[in-house]
Amino acid sequence: DSGVTQTPKHLITATGQRVTLRCSPRSGDLSVYWYQQSLDQGLQFLIQYYNGEERAKGNILERFSAQQFPDLHSELNLSSLELGDSALYFCASSPHAQKHSGNTIYFGEGSWLTVV
Amino acid sequence: AQKVTQAQTEISVVEKEDVTLDCVYETRDTTYYLFWYKQPPSGELVFLIRRNSFDEQNEISGRYSWNFQKSTSSFNFTITASQVVDSAVYFCALSDPGANSKLTFGKGITLSVRP
């Protein structure tokens, strides 16, 4: 158990819909990351938050957005869903994000999203 | 740009065989970190090891060992006396330089250990 909690574990929804994935980081971790794992793209970094502020952005679509709340939990919002958005979405956390900290990033169990 | 190459896509071995998973990386940074993660069939990503670029000592943890060689930009992972429970996808990853530590992952190696 990594200590990172993600909900829901599984989600099936229709195209065009909107879903929210929730993540609670490990106790004390200030950084939260979102990754998408799909068969064709592999593990892709989406976005990182540090103590409530966006820190880094990867290949995140404009239809997707995220935020980190004062209690450090994070949500990833996916809207106007398409079939190609079906993937395993991981949340991860690490203690802090200093310049080249090299902290270990611990992953949650993921949220399986199926768009039909 | 950072890049991680795991040239092997699938490996199948019989239980008790030794197996080495290869990882080659590219980076222009002089300070960086390398990681291995395991993804069993259940789907979660499990952290195995982190190594910084200044430490080329090999590491052994039980049946697992890692060989880091800066000269060849490789960070290989060996499982000794493999077991069925080792069946999983194994990812090598490289930390991003700068004011964050996001990871760049390789494509992963699917290891199947047959009884």
PDB file of C-alpha atoms in Angstrom:
ATOM      1  CA  ASP A   1       0.000   0.000   0.000  1.00  0.00           C
ATOM      2  CA  SER A   2       1.631   3.222  -1.230  1.00  0.00           C
ATOM      3  CA  GLY A   3      -0.527   5.490   0.910  1.00  0.00           C
ATOM      4  CA  VAL A   4      -1.958   7.282  -2.136  1.00  0.00           C
ATOM      5  CA  THR A   5      -5.713   6.800  -2.379  1.00  0.00           C
ATOM      6  CA  GLN A   6      -7.681   7.138  -5.584  1.00  0.00           C
ATOM      7  CA  THR A   7     -11.405   6.994  -6.177  1.00  0.00           C
ATOM      8  CA  PRO A   8     -13.255   5.616  -7.982  1.00  0.00           C
ATOM      9  CA  LYS A   9     -11.337   2.479  -8.899  1.00  0.00           C
ATOM     10  CA  HIS A  10     -13.506   1.801 -11.915  1.00  0.00           C
ATOM     11  CA  LEU A  11     -15.747   4.084 -13.915  1.00  0.00           C
ATOM     12  CA  ILE A  12     -17.787   3.512 -17.048  1.00  0.00           C
ATOM     13  CA  THR A  13     -19.323   6.498 -18.740  1.00  0.00           C
ATOM     14  CA  ALA A  14     -20.650   7.580 -22.107  1.00  0.00           C
ATOM     15  CA  THR A  15     -19.027   9.794 -24.697  1.00  0.00           C
ATOM     16  CA  GLY A  16     -19.615  13.471 -24.131  1.00  0.00           C
ATOM     17  CA  GLN A  17     -19.915  13.080 -20.383  1.00  0.00           C
ATOM     18  CA  ARG A  18     -17.777  14.573 -17.627  1.00  0.00           C
ATOM     19  CA  VAL A  19     -16.132  12.722 -14.756  1.00  0.00           C
ATOM     20  CA  THR A  20     -14.063  13.641 -11.744  1.00  0.00           C
ATOM     21  CA  LEU A  21     -11.275  11.492 -10.381  1.00  0.00           C
ATOM     22  CA  ARG A  22     -10.193  12.066  -6.825  1.00  0.00           C
ATOM     23  CA  CYS A  23      -6.838  11.565  -5.155  1.00  0.00           C
ATOM     24  CA  SER A  24      -5.599  11.773  -1.590  1.00  0.00           C
ATOM     25  CA  PRO A  25      -1.800  11.936  -1.407  1.00  0.00           C
ATOM     26  CA  ARG A  26       0.371  10.255   1.177  1.00  0.00           C
ATOM     27  CA  SER A  27       0.310  11.957   4.525  1.00  0.00           C
ATOM     28  CA  GLY A  28       2.674  14.918   4.429  1.00  0.00           C
ATOM     29  CA  ASP A  29       3.269  14.880   0.677  1.00  0.00           C
ATOM     30  CA  LEU A  30       2.856  18.279  -0.941  1.00  0.00           C
ATOM     31  CA  SER A  31       3.228  17.313  -4.593  1.00  0.00           C
ATOM     32  CA  VAL A  32       0.537  15.546  -6.543  1.00  0.00           C
ATOM     33  CA  TYR A  33       0.967  14.218 -10.062  1.00  0.00           C
ATOM     34  CA  TRP A  34      -1.512  12.843 -12.566  1.00  0.00           C
ATOM     35  CA  TYR A  35      -0.502  10.295 -15.191  1.00  0.00           C
ATOM     36  CA  GLN A  36      -2.475   8.586 -17.920  1.00  0.00           C
ATOM     37  CA  GLN A  37      -1.693   5.051 -19.005  1.00  0.00           C
ATOM     38  CA  SER A  38      -3.105   3.851 -22.299  1.00  0.00           C
ATOM     39  CA  LEU A  39      -2.116   0.974 -24.542  1.00  0.00           C
ATOM     40  CA  ASP A  40      -0.900   3.152 -27.370  1.00  0.00           C
ATOM     41  CA  GLN A  41       0.679   6.039 -25.425  1.00  0.00           C
ATOM     42  CA  GLY A  42       2.097   4.247 -22.411  1.00  0.00           C
ATOM     43  CA  LEU A  43       2.529   6.225 -19.199  1.00  0.00           C
ATOM     44  CA  GLN A  44       2.111   9.914 -19.920  1.00  0.00           C
ATOM     45  CA  PHE A  45       2.566  12.734 -17.437  1.00  0.00           C
ATOM     46  CA  LEU A  46      -0.440  15.042 -17.356  1.00  0.00           C
ATOM     47  CA  ILE A  47       0.050  17.627 -14.647  1.00  0.00           C
ATOM     48  CA  GLN A  48       1.674  18.316 -11.285  1.00  0.00           C
ATOM     49  CA  TYR A  49       0.550  20.416  -8.346  1.00  0.00           C
ATOM     50  CA  TYR A  50       2.625  21.509  -5.422  1.00  0.00           C
ATOM     51  CA  ASN A  51       0.928  22.786  -2.294  1.00  0.00           C
ATOM     52  CA  GLY A  52      -2.106  23.955  -4.236  1.00  0.00           C
ATOM     53  CA  GLU A  53      -0.340  25.517  -7.190  1.00  0.00           C
ATOM     54  CA  GLU A  54       0.226  24.115 -10.648  1.00  0.00           C
ATOM     55  CA  ARG A  55       3.912  23.262 -10.973  1.00  0.00           C
ATOM     56  CA  ALA A  56       4.317  21.452 -14.282  1.00  0.00           C
ATOM     57  CA  LYS A  57       2.160  20.574 -17.223  1.00  0.00           C
ATOM     58  CA  GLY A  58       2.569  17.683 -19.600  1.00  0.00           C
ATOM     59  CA  ASN A  59       0.422  16.315 -22.383  1.00  0.00           C
ATOM     60  CA  ILE A  60      -2.876  17.273 -20.817  1.00  0.00           C
ATOM     61  CA  LEU A  61      -5.767  17.978 -23.139  1.00  0.00           C
ATOM     62  CA  GLU A  62      -7.707  21.227 -22.866  1.00  0.00           C
ATOM     63  CA  ARG A  63     -10.793  19.144 -22.031  1.00  0.00           C
ATOM     64  CA  PHE A  64      -9.006  17.997 -18.885  1.00  0.00           C
ATOM     65  CA  SER A  65      -8.328  20.094 -15.822  1.00  0.00           C
ATOM     66  CA  ALA A  66      -7.068  19.501 -12.329  1.00  0.00           C
ATOM     67  CA  GLN A  67      -6.753  21.234  -9.022  1.00  0.00           C
ATOM     68  CA  GLN A  68      -5.257  20.678  -5.619  1.00  0.00           C
ATOM     69  CA  PHE A  69      -7.217  21.780  -2.595  1.00  0.00           C
ATOM     70  CA  PRO A  70      -5.998  23.282   0.702  1.00  0.00           C
ATOM     71  CA  ASP A  71      -6.169  19.855   2.343  1.00  0.00           C
ATOM     72  CA  LEU A  72      -3.819  18.693  -0.466  1.00  0.00           C
ATOM     73  CA  HIS A  73      -6.228  16.273  -2.085  1.00  0.00           C
ATOM     74  CA  SER A  74      -6.517  16.643  -5.822  1.00  0.00           C
ATOM     75  CA  GLU A  75      -9.153  16.156  -8.478  1.00  0.00           C
ATOM     76  CA  LEU A  76      -8.777  15.507 -12.180  1.00  0.00           C
ATOM     77  CA  ASN A  77     -11.755  16.596 -14.245  1.00  0.00           C
ATOM     78  CA  LEU A  78     -12.265  15.037 -17.639  1.00  0.00           C
ATOM     79  CA  SER A  79     -14.965  16.541 -19.847  1.00  0.00           C
ATOM     80  CA  SER A  80     -16.480  15.960 -23.271  1.00  0.00           C
ATOM     81  CA  LEU A  81     -15.173  12.444 -23.009  1.00  0.00           C
ATOM     82  CA  GLU A  82     -14.170  10.539 -26.111  1.00  0.00           C
ATOM     83  CA  LEU A  83     -13.582   6.833 -26.651  1.00  0.00           C
ATOM     84  CA  GLY A  84      -9.858   7.505 -26.769  1.00  0.00           C
ATOM     85  CA  ASP A  85      -9.903   8.832 -23.219  1.00  0.00           C
ATOM     86  CA  SER A  86     -10.400   5.300 -21.937  1.00  0.00           C
ATOM     87  CA  ALA A  87      -7.320   4.633 -19.861  1.00  0.00           C
ATOM     88  CA  LEU A  88      -5.916   4.011 -16.423  1.00  0.00           C
ATOM     89  CA  TYR A  89      -5.405   7.302 -14.619  1.00  0.00           C
ATOM     90  CA  PHE A  90      -2.834   7.379 -11.889  1.00  0.00           C
ATOM     91  CA  CYS A  91      -2.371   9.851  -9.136  1.00  0.00           C
ATOM     92  CA  ALA A  92       0.997   9.995  -7.437  1.00  0.00           C
ATOM     93  CA  SER A  93       2.560  12.025  -4.678  1.00  0.00           C
ATOM     94  CA  SER A  94       5.975  12.986  -3.386  1.00  0.00           C
ATOM     95  CA  PRO A  95       7.114  14.985  -0.373  1.00  0.00           C
ATOM     96  CA  HIS A  96       8.159  18.236  -2.075  1.00  0.00           C
ATOM     97  CA  ALA A  97       9.356  19.669  -5.358  1.00  0.00           C
ATOM     98  CA  GLN A  98      12.640  21.447  -4.946  1.00  0.00           C
ATOM     99  CA  LYS A  99      14.916  22.110  -7.837  1.00  0.00           C
ATOM    100  CA  HIS A 100      15.951  18.665  -8.949  1.00  0.00           C
ATOM    101  CA  SER A 101      14.938  17.006  -5.754  1.00  0.00           C
ATOM    102  CA  GLY A 102      14.744  13.538  -7.243  1.00  0.00           C
ATOM    103  CA  ASN A 103      12.095  12.549  -4.736  1.00  0.00           C
ATOM    104  CA  THR A 104      10.529   9.171  -5.039  1.00  0.00           C
ATOM    105  CA  ILE A 105       7.066   9.398  -6.505  1.00  0.00           C
ATOM    106  CA  TYR A 106       4.545   6.947  -5.059  1.00  0.00           C
ATOM    107  CA  PHE A 107       1.572   5.941  -7.136  1.00  0.00           C
ATOM    108  CA  GLY A 108      -1.970   5.095  -6.219  1.00  0.00           C
ATOM    109  CA  GLU A 109      -3.781   2.053  -7.559  1.00  0.00           C
ATOM    110  CA  GLY A 110      -5.266   4.028 -10.407  1.00  0.00           C
ATOM    111  CA  SER A 111      -8.741   4.766 -11.686  1.00  0.00           C
ATOM    112  CA  TRP A 112      -9.852   2.697 -14.639  1.00  0.00           C
ATOM    113  CA  LEU A 113     -11.953   4.838 -16.962  1.00  0.00           C
ATOM    114  CA  THR A 114     -13.938   3.260 -19.748  1.00  0.00           C
ATOM    115  CA  VAL A 115     -15.748   5.531 -22.168  1.00  0.00           C
ATOM    116  CA  VAL A 116     -18.453   3.809 -24.196  1.00  0.00           C
TER     117      VAL A 116
ATOM    118  CA  ALA B   1      14.788  15.787 -24.299  1.00  0.00           C
ATOM    119  CA  GLN B   2      14.724  12.984 -21.810  1.00  0.00           C
ATOM    120  CA  LYS B   3      14.189   9.508 -23.122  1.00  0.00           C
ATOM    121  CA  VAL B   4      14.019   6.023 -21.673  1.00  0.00           C
ATOM    122  CA  THR B   5      14.291   2.982 -23.895  1.00  0.00           C
ATOM    123  CA  GLN B   6      13.277  -0.488 -22.838  1.00  0.00           C
ATOM    124  CA  ALA B   7      14.054  -2.429 -25.978  1.00  0.00           C
ATOM    125  CA  GLN B   8      12.682  -5.727 -24.683  1.00  0.00           C
ATOM    126  CA  THR B   9       8.896  -5.752 -24.844  1.00  0.00           C
ATOM    127  CA  GLU B  10       8.088  -9.223 -23.579  1.00  0.00           C
ATOM    128  CA  ILE B  11      10.174 -11.807 -21.774  1.00  0.00           C
ATOM    129  CA  SER B  12       9.069 -15.273 -20.802  1.00  0.00           C
ATOM    130  CA  VAL B  13      11.065 -17.475 -18.444  1.00  0.00           C
ATOM    131  CA  VAL B  14      10.552 -20.601 -16.432  1.00  0.00           C
ATOM    132  CA  GLU B  15      10.450 -20.317 -12.681  1.00  0.00           C
ATOM    133  CA  LYS B  16      13.874 -20.236 -10.998  1.00  0.00           C
ATOM    134  CA  GLU B  17      15.575 -18.808 -14.050  1.00  0.00           C
ATOM    135  CA  ASP B  18      17.469 -15.537 -13.743  1.00  0.00           C
ATOM    136  CA  VAL B  19      16.254 -12.696 -15.937  1.00  0.00           C
ATOM    137  CA  THR B  20      17.678  -9.265 -16.740  1.00  0.00           C
ATOM    138  CA  LEU B  21      15.543  -6.345 -17.824  1.00  0.00           C
ATOM    139  CA  ASP B  22      17.391  -3.700 -19.799  1.00  0.00           C
ATOM    140  CA  CYS B  23      16.992   0.054 -19.560  1.00  0.00           C
ATOM    141  CA  VAL B  24      18.861   2.694 -21.536  1.00  0.00           C
ATOM    142  CA  TYR B  25      18.327   6.380 -20.926  1.00  0.00           C
ATOM    143  CA  GLU B  26      19.166   9.690 -22.542  1.00  0.00           C
ATOM    144  CA  THR B  27      19.560  12.964 -20.728  1.00  0.00           C
ATOM    145  CA  ARG B  28      21.654  16.094 -20.992  1.00  0.00           C
ATOM    146  CA  ASP B  29      21.439  16.717 -17.301  1.00  0.00           C
ATOM    147  CA  THR B  30      24.418  15.884 -15.105  1.00  0.00           C
ATOM    148  CA  THR B  31      22.244  15.226 -12.080  1.00  0.00           C
ATOM    149  CA  TYR B  32      19.345  12.889 -12.504  1.00  0.00           C
ATOM    150  CA  TYR B  33      17.560   9.981 -10.886  1.00  0.00           C
ATOM    151  CA  LEU B  34      16.559   6.621 -12.240  1.00  0.00           C
ATOM    152  CA  PHE B  35      13.719   4.450 -11.038  1.00  0.00           C
ATOM    153  CA  TRP B  36      12.194   1.045 -11.531  1.00  0.00           C
ATOM    154  CA  TYR B  37       8.508   0.377 -10.967  1.00  0.00           C
ATOM    155  CA  LYS B  38       6.554  -2.872 -11.098  1.00  0.00           C
ATOM    156  CA  GLN B  39       2.983  -3.104 -12.372  1.00  0.00           C
ATOM    157  CA  PRO B  40       1.404  -6.455 -11.488  1.00  0.00           C
ATOM    158  CA  PRO B  41      -1.763  -7.653 -13.238  1.00  0.00           C
ATOM    159  CA  SER B  42      -3.884  -5.858 -10.639  1.00  0.00           C
ATOM    160  CA  GLY B  43      -2.691  -2.574 -12.134  1.00  0.00           C
ATOM    161  CA  GLU B  44      -1.026  -0.601  -9.373  1.00  0.00           C
ATOM    162  CA  LEU B  45       2.449   0.855  -9.880  1.00  0.00           C
ATOM    163  CA  VAL B  46       4.829  -0.298  -7.186  1.00  0.00           C
ATOM    164  CA  PHE B  47       8.073   1.565  -6.523  1.00  0.00           C
ATOM    165  CA  LEU B  48      11.120  -0.719  -6.488  1.00  0.00           C
ATOM    166  CA  ILE B  49      14.235   1.431  -6.468  1.00  0.00           C
ATOM    167  CA  ARG B  50      15.635   4.934  -6.967  1.00  0.00           C
ATOM    168  CA  ARG B  51      19.234   5.618  -7.935  1.00  0.00           C
ATOM    169  CA  ASN B  52      20.945   9.000  -8.325  1.00  0.00           C
ATOM    170  CA  SER B  53      23.447   9.754 -11.054  1.00  0.00           C
ATOM    171  CA  PHE B  54      26.350  10.078  -8.630  1.00  0.00           C
ATOM    172  CA  ASP B  55      26.005   6.615  -7.191  1.00  0.00           C
ATOM    173  CA  GLU B  56      27.128   3.872  -9.526  1.00  0.00           C
ATOM    174  CA  GLN B  57      27.238   1.204  -6.877  1.00  0.00           C
ATOM    175  CA  ASN B  58      25.234  -1.841  -7.743  1.00  0.00           C
ATOM    176  CA  GLU B  59      22.427  -2.625  -5.372  1.00  0.00           C
ATOM    177  CA  ILE B  60      21.020  -5.921  -4.236  1.00  0.00           C
ATOM    178  CA  SER B  61      17.747  -6.392  -2.439  1.00  0.00           C
ATOM    179  CA  GLY B  62      16.874 -10.020  -1.908  1.00  0.00           C
ATOM    180  CA  ARG B  63      16.405 -11.587  -5.341  1.00  0.00           C
ATOM    181  CA  TYR B  64      16.548  -8.187  -7.035  1.00  0.00           C
ATOM    182  CA  SER B  65      19.701  -6.444  -8.166  1.00  0.00           C
ATOM    183  CA  TRP B  66      20.396  -3.339 -10.203  1.00  0.00           C
ATOM    184  CA  ASN B  67      23.389  -2.465 -12.358  1.00  0.00           C
ATOM    185  CA  PHE B  68      23.842   1.246 -13.067  1.00  0.00           C
ATOM    186  CA  GLN B  69      26.503   2.194 -15.627  1.00  0.00           C
ATOM    187  CA  LYS B  70      26.821   5.838 -16.610  1.00  0.00           C
ATOM    188  CA  SER B  71      29.335   4.984 -19.338  1.00  0.00           C
ATOM    189  CA  THR B  72      26.655   3.130 -21.250  1.00  0.00           C
ATOM    190  CA  SER B  73      23.672   5.103 -19.879  1.00  0.00           C
ATOM    191  CA  SER B  74      22.117   1.910 -18.649  1.00  0.00           C
ATOM    192  CA  PHE B  75      20.271   0.894 -15.521  1.00  0.00           C
ATOM    193  CA  ASN B  76      19.544  -2.812 -15.774  1.00  0.00           C
ATOM    194  CA  PHE B  77      17.457  -4.873 -13.393  1.00  0.00           C
ATOM    195  CA  THR B  78      18.085  -8.542 -12.645  1.00  0.00           C
ATOM    196  CA  ILE B  79      15.732 -10.935 -10.911  1.00  0.00           C
ATOM    197  CA  THR B  80      17.481 -14.007  -9.585  1.00  0.00           C
ATOM    198  CA  ALA B  81      15.600 -17.290  -9.250  1.00  0.00           C
ATOM    199  CA  SER B  82      12.428 -15.818 -10.685  1.00  0.00           C
ATOM    200  CA  GLN B  83       9.038 -16.725  -9.246  1.00  0.00           C
ATOM    201  CA  VAL B  84       5.547 -16.708 -10.689  1.00  0.00           C
ATOM    202  CA  VAL B  85       4.735 -13.692  -8.503  1.00  0.00           C
ATOM    203  CA  ASP B  86       7.366 -11.720 -10.411  1.00  0.00           C
ATOM    204  CA  SER B  87       5.096 -11.765 -13.457  1.00  0.00           C
ATOM    205  CA  ALA B  88       4.321  -8.129 -14.144  1.00  0.00           C
ATOM    206  CA  VAL B  89       5.163  -5.183 -16.355  1.00  0.00           C
ATOM    207  CA  TYR B  90       8.355  -3.447 -15.278  1.00  0.00           C
ATOM    208  CA  PHE B  91       8.972   0.194 -16.022  1.00  0.00           C
ATOM    209  CA  CYS B  92      12.212   2.104 -15.959  1.00  0.00           C
ATOM    210  CA  ALA B  93      11.873   5.853 -15.435  1.00  0.00           C
ATOM    211  CA  LEU B  94      14.072   8.949 -15.445  1.00  0.00           C
ATOM    212  CA  SER B  95      13.493  12.056 -13.388  1.00  0.00           C
ATOM    213  CA  ASP B  96      12.957  15.333 -15.147  1.00  0.00           C
ATOM    214  CA  PRO B  97      15.481  18.038 -14.377  1.00  0.00           C
ATOM    215  CA  GLY B  98      14.410  21.417 -13.113  1.00  0.00           C
ATOM    216  CA  ALA B  99      12.045  22.558 -10.433  1.00  0.00           C
ATOM    217  CA  ASN B 100       9.981  19.407 -10.365  1.00  0.00           C
ATOM    218  CA  SER B 101      10.604  15.719 -10.362  1.00  0.00           C
ATOM    219  CA  LYS B 102       8.148  14.293 -12.810  1.00  0.00           C
ATOM    220  CA  LEU B 103       9.138  11.037 -14.428  1.00  0.00           C
ATOM    221  CA  THR B 104       9.671   9.999 -18.004  1.00  0.00           C
ATOM    222  CA  PHE B 105       8.824   6.331 -18.380  1.00  0.00           C
ATOM    223  CA  GLY B 106       9.959   3.687 -20.781  1.00  0.00           C
ATOM    224  CA  LYS B 107       7.367   1.574 -22.588  1.00  0.00           C
ATOM    225  CA  GLY B 108       7.688  -1.224 -20.059  1.00  0.00           C
ATOM    226  CA  ILE B 109       8.718  -4.867 -20.244  1.00  0.00           C
ATOM    227  CA  THR B 110       6.137  -7.589 -19.731  1.00  0.00           C
ATOM    228  CA  LEU B 111       7.705 -10.417 -17.768  1.00  0.00           C
ATOM    229  CA  SER B 112       5.949 -13.761 -17.639  1.00  0.00           C
ATOM    230  CA  VAL B 113       7.290 -16.378 -15.275  1.00  0.00           C
ATOM    231  CA  ARG B 114       5.930 -19.859 -15.975  1.00  0.00           C
ATOM    232  CA  PRO B 115       5.768 -22.514 -13.306  1.00  0.00           C
TER     233      PRO B 115
END
